[in-house]
XYZ file of N, CA, C and O in Angstrom:
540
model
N -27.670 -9.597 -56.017
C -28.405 -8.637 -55.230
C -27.443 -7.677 -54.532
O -27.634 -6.463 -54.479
N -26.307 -8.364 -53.956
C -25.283 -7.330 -53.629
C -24.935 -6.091 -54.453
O -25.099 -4.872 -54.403
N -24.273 -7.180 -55.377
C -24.027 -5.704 -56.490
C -24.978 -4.667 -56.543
O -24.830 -3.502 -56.175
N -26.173 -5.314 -57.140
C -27.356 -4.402 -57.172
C -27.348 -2.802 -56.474
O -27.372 -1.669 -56.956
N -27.295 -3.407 -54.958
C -28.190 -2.484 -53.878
C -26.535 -2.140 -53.461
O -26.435 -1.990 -52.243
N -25.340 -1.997 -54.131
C -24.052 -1.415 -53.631
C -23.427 -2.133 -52.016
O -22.353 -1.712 -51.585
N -24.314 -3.359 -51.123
C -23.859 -3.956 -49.959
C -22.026 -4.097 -50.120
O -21.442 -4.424 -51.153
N -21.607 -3.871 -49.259
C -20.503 -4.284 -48.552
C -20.211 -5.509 -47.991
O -20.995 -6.149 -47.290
N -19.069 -5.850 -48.297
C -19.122 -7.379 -48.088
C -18.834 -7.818 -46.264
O -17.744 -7.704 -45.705
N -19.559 -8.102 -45.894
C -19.302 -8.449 -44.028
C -19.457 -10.057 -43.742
O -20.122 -10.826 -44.435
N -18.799 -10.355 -42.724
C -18.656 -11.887 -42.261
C -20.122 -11.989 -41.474
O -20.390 -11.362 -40.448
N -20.762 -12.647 -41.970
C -22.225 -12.843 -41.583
C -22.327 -13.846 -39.819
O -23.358 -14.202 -39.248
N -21.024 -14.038 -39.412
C -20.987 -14.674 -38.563
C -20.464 -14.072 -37.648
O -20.057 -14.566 -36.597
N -20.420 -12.496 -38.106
C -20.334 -11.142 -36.983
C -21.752 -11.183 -36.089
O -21.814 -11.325 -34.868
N -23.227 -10.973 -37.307
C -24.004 -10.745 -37.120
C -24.989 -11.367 -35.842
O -25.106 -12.578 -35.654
N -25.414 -10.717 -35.320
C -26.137 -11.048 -33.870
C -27.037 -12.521 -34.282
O -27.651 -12.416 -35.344
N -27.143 -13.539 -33.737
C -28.316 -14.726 -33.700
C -30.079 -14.027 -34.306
O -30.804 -14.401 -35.228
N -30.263 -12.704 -33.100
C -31.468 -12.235 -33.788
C -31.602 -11.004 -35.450
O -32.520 -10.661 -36.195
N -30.160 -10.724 -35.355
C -30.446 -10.200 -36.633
C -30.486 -10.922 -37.745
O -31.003 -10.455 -38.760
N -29.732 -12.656 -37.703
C -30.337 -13.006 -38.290
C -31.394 -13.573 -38.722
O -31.657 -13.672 -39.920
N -32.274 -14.103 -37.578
C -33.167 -14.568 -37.381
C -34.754 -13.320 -38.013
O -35.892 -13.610 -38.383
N -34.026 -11.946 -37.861
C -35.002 -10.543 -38.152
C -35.207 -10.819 -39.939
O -36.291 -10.934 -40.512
N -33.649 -10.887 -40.662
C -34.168 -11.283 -42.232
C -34.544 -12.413 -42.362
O -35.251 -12.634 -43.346
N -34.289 -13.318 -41.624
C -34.802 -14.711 -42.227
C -36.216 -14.934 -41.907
O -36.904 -15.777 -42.482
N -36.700 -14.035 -40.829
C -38.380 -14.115 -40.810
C -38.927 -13.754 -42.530
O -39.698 -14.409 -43.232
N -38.203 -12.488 -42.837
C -38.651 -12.024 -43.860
C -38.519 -12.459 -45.301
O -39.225 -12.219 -46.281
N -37.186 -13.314 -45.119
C -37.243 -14.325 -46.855
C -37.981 -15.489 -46.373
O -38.749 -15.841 -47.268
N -38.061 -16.092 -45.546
C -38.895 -17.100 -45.341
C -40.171 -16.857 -45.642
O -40.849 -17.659 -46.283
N -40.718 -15.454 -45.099
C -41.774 -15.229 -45.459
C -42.370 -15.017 -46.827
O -43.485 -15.405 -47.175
N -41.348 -14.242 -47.688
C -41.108 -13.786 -48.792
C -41.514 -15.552 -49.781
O -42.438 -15.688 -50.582
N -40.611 -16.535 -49.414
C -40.422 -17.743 -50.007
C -42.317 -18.547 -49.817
O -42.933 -19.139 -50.703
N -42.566 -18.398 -49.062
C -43.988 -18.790 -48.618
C -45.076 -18.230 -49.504
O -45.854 -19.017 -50.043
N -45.198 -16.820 -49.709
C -45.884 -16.420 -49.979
C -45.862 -16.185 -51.734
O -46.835 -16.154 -52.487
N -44.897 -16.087 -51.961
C -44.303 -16.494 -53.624
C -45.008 -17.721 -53.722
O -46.105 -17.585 -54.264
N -44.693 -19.015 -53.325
C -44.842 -20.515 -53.538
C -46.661 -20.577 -53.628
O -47.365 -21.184 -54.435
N -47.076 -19.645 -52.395
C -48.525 -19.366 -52.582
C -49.056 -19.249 -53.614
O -50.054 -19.834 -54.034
N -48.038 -18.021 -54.383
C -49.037 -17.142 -55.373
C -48.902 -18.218 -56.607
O -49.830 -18.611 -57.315
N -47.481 -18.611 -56.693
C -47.525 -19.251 -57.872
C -48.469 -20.339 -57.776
O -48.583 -20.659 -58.960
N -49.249 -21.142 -57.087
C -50.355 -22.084 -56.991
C -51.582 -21.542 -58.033
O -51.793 -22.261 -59.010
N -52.216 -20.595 -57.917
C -52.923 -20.049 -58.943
C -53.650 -18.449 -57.950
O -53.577 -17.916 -56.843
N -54.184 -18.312 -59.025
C -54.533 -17.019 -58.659
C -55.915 -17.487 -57.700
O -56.540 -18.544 -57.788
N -56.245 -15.960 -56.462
C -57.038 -16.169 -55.466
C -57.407 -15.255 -55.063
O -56.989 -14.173 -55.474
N -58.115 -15.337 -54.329
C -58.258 -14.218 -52.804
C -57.116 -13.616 -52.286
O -56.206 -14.393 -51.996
N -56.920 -12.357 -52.084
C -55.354 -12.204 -51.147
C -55.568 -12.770 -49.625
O -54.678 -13.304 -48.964
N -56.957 -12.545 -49.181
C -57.515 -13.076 -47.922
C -57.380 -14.444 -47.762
O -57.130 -14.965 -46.675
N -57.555 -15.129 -48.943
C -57.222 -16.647 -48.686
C -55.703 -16.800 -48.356
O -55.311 -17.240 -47.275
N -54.733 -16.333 -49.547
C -53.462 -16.545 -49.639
C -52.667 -15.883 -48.272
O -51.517 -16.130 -47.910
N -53.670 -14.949 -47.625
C -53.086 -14.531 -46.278
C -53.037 -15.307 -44.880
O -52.278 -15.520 -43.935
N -54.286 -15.588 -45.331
C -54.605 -16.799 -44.278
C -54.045 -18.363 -44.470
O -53.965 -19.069 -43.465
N -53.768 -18.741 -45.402
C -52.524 -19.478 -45.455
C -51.191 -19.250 -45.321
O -50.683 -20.062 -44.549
N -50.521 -18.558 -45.717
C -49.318 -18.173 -45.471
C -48.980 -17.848 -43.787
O -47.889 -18.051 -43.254
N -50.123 -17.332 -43.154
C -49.978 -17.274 -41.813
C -49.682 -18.732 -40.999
O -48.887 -19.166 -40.166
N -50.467 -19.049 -41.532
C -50.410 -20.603 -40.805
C -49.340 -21.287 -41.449
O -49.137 -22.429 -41.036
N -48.672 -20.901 -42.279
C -47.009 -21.445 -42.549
C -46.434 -20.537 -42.170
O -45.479 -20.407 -42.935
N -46.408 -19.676 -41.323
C -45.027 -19.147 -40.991
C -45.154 -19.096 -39.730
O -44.042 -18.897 -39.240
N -45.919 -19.171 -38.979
C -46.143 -19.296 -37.386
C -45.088 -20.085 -36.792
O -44.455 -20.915 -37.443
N -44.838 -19.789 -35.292
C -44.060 -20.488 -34.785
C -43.825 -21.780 -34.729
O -42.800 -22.317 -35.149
N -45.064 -22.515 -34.043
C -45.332 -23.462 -34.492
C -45.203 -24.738 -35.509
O -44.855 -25.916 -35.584
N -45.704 -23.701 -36.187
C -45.032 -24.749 -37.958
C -43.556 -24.622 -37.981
O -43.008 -25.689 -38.255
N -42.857 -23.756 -37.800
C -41.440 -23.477 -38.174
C -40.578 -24.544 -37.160
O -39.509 -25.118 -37.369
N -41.354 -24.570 -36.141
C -40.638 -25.907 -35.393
C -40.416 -27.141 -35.826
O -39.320 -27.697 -35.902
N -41.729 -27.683 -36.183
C -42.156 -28.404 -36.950
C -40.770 -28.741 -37.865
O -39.942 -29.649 -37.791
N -40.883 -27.829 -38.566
C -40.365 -27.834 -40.000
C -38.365 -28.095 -39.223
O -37.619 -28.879 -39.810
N -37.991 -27.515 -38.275
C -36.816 -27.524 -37.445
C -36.784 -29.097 -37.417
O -35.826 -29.650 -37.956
N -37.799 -29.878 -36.804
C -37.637 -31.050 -36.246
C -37.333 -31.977 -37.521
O -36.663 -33.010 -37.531
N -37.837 -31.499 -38.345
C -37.655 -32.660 -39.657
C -36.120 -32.319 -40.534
O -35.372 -33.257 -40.806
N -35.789 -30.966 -40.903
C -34.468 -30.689 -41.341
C -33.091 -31.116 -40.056
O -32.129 -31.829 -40.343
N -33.255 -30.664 -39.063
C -32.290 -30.921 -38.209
C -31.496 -31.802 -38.012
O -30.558 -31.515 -37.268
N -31.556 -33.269 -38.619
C -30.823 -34.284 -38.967
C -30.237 -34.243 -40.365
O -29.674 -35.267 -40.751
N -30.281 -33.417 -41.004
C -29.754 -33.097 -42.515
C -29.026 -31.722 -42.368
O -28.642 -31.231 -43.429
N -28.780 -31.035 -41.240
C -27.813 -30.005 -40.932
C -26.523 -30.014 -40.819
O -25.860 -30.513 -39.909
N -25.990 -29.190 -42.197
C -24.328 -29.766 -42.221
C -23.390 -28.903 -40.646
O -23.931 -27.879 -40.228
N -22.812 -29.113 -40.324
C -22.433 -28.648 -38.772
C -22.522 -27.360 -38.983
O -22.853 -26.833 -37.922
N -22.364 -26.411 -40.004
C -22.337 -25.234 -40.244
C -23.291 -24.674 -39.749
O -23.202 -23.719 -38.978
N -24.500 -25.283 -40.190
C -25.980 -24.694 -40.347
C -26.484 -25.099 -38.780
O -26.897 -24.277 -37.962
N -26.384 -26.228 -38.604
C -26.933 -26.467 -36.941
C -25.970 -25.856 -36.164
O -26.555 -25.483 -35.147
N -24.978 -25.601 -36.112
C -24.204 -24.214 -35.243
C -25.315 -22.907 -35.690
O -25.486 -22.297 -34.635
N -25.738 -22.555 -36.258
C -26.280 -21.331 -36.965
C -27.439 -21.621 -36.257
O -27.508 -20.939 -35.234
N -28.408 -22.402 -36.421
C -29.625 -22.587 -35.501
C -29.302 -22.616 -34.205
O -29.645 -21.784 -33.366
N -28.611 -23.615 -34.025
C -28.314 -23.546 -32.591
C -27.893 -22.418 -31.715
O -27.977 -22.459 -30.487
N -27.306 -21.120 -32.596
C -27.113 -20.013 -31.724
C -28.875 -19.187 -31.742
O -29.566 -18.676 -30.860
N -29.052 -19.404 -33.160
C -30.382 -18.479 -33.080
C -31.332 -19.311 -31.848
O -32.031 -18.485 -31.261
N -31.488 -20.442 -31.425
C -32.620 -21.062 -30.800
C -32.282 -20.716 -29.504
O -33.289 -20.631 -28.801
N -31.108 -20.451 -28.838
C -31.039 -20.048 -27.239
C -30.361 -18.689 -26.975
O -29.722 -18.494 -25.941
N -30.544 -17.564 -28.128
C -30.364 -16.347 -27.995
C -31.619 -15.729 -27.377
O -32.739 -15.867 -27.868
N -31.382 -15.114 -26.388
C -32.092 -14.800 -25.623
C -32.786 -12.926 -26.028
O -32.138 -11.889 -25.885
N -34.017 -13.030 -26.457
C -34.990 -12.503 -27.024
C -35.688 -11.792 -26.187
O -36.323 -12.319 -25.274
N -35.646 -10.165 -26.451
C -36.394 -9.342 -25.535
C -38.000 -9.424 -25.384
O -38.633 -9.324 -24.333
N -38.638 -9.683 -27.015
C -40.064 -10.454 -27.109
C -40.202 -12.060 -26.838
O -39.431 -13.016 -26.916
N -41.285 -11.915 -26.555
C -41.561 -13.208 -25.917
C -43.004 -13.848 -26.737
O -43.894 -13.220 -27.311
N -42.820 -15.525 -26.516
C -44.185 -16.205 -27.530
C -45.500 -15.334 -27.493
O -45.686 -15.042 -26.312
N -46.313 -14.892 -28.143
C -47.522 -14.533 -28.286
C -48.516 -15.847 -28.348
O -49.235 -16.265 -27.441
N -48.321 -16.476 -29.920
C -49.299 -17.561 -29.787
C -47.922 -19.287 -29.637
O -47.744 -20.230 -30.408
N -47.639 -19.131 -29.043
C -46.746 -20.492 -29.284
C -45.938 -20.985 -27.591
O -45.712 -20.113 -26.752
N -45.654 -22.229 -27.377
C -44.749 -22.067 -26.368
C -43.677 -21.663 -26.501
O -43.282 -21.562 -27.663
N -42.739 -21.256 -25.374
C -41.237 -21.176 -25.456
C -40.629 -21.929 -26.487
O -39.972 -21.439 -27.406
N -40.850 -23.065 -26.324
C -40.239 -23.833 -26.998
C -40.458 -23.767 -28.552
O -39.492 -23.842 -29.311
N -41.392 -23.664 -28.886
C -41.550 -23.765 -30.394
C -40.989 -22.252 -30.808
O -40.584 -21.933 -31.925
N -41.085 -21.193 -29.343
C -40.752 -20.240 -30.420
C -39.359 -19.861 -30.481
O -38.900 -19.137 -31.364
N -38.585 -20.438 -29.379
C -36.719 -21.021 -29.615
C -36.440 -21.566 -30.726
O -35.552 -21.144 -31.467
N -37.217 -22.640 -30.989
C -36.862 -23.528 -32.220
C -37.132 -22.844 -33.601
O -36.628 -23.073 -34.701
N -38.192 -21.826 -33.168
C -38.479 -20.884 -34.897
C -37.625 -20.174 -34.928
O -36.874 -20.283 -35.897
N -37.262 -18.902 -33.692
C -35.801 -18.336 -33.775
C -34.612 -18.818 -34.806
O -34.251 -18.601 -35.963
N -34.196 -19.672 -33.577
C -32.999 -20.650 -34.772
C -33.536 -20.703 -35.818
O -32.960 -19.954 -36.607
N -34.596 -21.351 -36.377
C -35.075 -21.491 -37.960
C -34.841 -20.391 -38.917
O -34.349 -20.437 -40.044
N -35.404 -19.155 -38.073
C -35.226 -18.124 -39.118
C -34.056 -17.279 -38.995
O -33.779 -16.230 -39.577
N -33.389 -17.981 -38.073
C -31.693 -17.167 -37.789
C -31.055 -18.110 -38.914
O -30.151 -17.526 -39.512
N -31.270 -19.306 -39.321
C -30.771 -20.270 -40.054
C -31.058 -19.592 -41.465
O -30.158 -19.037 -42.095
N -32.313 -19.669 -41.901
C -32.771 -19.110 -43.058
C -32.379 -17.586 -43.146
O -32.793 -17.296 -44.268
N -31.865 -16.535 -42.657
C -31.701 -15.563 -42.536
C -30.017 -15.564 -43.038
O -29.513 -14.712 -43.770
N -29.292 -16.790 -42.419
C -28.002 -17.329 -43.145
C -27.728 -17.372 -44.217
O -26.993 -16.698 -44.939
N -28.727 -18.726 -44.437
C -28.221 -18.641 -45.754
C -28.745 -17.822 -47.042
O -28.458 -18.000 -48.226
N -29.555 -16.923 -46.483
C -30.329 -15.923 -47.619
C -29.376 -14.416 -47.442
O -29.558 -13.299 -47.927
N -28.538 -14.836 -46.725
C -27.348 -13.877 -46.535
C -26.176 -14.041 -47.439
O -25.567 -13.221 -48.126
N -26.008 -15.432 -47.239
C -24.857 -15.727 -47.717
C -24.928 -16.154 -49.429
O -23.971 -16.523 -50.109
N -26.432 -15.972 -49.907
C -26.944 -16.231 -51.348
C -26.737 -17.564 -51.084
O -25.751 -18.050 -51.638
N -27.370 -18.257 -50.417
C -27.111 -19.861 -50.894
C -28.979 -20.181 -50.390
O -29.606 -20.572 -49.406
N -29.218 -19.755 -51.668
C -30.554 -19.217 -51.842
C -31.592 -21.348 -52.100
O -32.519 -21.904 -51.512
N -30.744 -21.708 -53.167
C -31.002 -23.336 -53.294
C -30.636 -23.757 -52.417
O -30.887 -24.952 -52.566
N -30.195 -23.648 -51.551
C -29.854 -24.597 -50.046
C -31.266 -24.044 -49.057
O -31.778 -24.877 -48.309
N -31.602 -23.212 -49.087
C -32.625 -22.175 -48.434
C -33.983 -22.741 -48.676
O -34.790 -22.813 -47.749
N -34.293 -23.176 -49.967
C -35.456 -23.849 -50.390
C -35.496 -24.965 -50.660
O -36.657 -25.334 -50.835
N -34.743 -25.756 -50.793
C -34.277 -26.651 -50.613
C -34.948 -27.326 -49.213
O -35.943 -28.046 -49.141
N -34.208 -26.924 -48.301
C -34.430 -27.281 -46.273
C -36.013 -26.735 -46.202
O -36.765 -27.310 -45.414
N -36.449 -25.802 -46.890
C -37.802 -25.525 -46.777
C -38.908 -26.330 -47.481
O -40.032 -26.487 -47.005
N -38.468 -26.846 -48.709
C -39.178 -27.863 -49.199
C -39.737 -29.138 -48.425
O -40.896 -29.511 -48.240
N -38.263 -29.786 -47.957
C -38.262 -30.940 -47.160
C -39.026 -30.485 -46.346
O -40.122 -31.030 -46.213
N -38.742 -29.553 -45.697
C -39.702 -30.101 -44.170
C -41.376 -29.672 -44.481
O -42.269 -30.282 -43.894
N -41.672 -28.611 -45.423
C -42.704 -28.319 -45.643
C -43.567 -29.793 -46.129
O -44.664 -30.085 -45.653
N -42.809 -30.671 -47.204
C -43.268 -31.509 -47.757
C -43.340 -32.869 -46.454
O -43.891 -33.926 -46.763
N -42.863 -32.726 -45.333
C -42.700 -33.947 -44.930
C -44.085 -33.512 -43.829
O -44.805 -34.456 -43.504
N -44.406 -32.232 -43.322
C -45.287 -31.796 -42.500
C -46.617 -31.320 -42.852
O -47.351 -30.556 -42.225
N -46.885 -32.185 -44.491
C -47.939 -31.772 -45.026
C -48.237 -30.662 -45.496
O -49.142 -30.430 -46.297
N -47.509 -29.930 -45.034
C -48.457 -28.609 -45.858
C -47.900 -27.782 -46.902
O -48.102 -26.568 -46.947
N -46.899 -28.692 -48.112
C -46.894 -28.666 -49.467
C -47.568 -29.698 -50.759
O -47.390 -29.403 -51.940
């Protein structure tokens, strides 16, 4: 994808906690909603309304609490900055807390979808999806 789109190569561990946490909302989301479609064909209204309810704060905590003991120090340094970077928006539907813990999540996933370690990415998303029911 680098090549592709001409990117420049940068130390991803320049990058701010919320910028990464800004792409990793969006491949996470991206990864969700793929996994959706490939289930079979539907409603987009259905497949919207699911995918919402997997990517919410909430769930992403969730999903934090079950990977977080399988975090090689790399990656829980990486969450761990995204979860207490301090965020000009604030929870809408979630507490503080769950929405610290999604931060980090998608500052994590925003990592490694940076760093192309794209099977490590779905991988950590599998597990916890599969352990929290809702794969």
């Amino acid at each position: 994808m680098k090549n592709g789109l001409g990117l420049k190569e940068v130390n991803i561990l320049t990058y701010s906690p919320l910028t990464l946490a800004y792409i990793g909302d969006d491949a996470y989301d991206l990864v969700i909603r793929t996994f959706l479609v490939n289930q079979g064909n539907m409603q987009v209204n259905k497949i919207n309304k699911r995918a919402n309810s997997i990517v919410k704060a909430e769930t992403q905590s969730k999903m934090v609490r079950v990977i977080e003991p399988i975090l090689s120090d790399e990656e829980r340094a990486v969450y761990k900055r995204g979860r207490n970077a301090k965020s000009a928006s604030t929870a809408k539907n979630a507490s503080v807390n769950d929405y610290r813990r999604a931060t980090g999540f998608e500052a994590l996933i925003g990592y490694l979808y940076l760093l192309g370690r794209y099977e490590r990415m779905i991988e950590l998303i599998k597990i916890s999806l599969e352990d929290i029911g809702e794969l």
